[in-house]
C-alpha positions as CSV (number, residue, x, y, z in Angstrom):
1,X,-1.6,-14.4,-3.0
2,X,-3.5,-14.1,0.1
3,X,-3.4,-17.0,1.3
4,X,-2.1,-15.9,5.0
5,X,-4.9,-13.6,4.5
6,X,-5.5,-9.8,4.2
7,X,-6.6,-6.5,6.1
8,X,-9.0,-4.2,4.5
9,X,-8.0,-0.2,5.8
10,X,-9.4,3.1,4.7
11,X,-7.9,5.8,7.3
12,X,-5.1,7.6,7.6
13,X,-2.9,5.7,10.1
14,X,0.2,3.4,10.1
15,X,-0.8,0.1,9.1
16,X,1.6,-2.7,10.4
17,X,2.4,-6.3,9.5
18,X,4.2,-8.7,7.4
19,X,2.9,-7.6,4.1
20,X,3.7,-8.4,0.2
21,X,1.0,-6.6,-1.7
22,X,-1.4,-3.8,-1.8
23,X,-4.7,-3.4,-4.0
24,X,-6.4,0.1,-3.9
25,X,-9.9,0.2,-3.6
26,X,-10.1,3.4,-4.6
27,X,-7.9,6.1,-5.7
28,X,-5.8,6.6,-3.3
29,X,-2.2,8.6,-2.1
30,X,0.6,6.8,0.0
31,X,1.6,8.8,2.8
32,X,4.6,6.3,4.0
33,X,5.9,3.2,3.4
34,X,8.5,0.7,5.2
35,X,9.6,-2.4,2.9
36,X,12.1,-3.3,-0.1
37,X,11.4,-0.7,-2.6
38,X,14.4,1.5,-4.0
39,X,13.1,5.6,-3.9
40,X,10.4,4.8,-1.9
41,X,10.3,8.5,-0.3
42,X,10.0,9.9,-3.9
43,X,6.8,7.8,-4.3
44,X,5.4,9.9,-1.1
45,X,7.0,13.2,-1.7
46,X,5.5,13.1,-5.4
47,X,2.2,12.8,-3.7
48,X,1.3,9.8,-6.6
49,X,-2.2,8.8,-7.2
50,X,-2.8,5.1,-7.2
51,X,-6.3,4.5,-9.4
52,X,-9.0,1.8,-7.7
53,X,-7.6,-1.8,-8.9
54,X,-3.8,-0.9,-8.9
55,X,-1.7,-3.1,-7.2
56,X,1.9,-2.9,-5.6
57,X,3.7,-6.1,-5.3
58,X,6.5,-5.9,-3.0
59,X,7.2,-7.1,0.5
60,X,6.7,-4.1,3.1
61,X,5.8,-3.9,7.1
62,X,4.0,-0.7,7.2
63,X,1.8,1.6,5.3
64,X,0.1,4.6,5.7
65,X,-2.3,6.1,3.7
66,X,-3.3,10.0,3.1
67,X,-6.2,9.2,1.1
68,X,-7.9,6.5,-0.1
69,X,-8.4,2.7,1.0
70,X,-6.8,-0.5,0.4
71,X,-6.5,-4.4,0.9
72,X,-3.3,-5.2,2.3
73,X,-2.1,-8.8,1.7
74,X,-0.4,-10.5,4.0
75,X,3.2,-12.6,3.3
């Protein structure tokens, strides 16, 4: 994991690439997300609190965040 390396973000705008995990650095809300993940929307609509360490393992091209900050991993 990580070995193609990673981007570190903490605002609120759509974050692109060919991703397969995200690590919160903090608590943090999802705004959107684009990748293989059944019910996605109700993740975002449920406004869901990740807590700092949490980690999301699935492959996904875009993210953006409401609140919060995170290392995105790239696949």
């Amino acid at each position: 994991m990580g070995a193609n390396g990673c981007v570190y973000v903490n605002g609120t705008g759509a974050n692109t690439g060919d991703f397969i995990a995200v690590q919160f650095t903090e608590d943090s809300v999802v705004g959107a997300i684009t990748g293989q993940m059944e019910n996605s929307s109700d993740l975002v609509s449920d406004l869901i609190t990740f807590s700092q360490g949490q980690v999301l393992y699935l492959p996904f091209t875009s993210i953006t965040l409401t609140s919060g900050s995170a290392i995105l991993y790239k696949a």
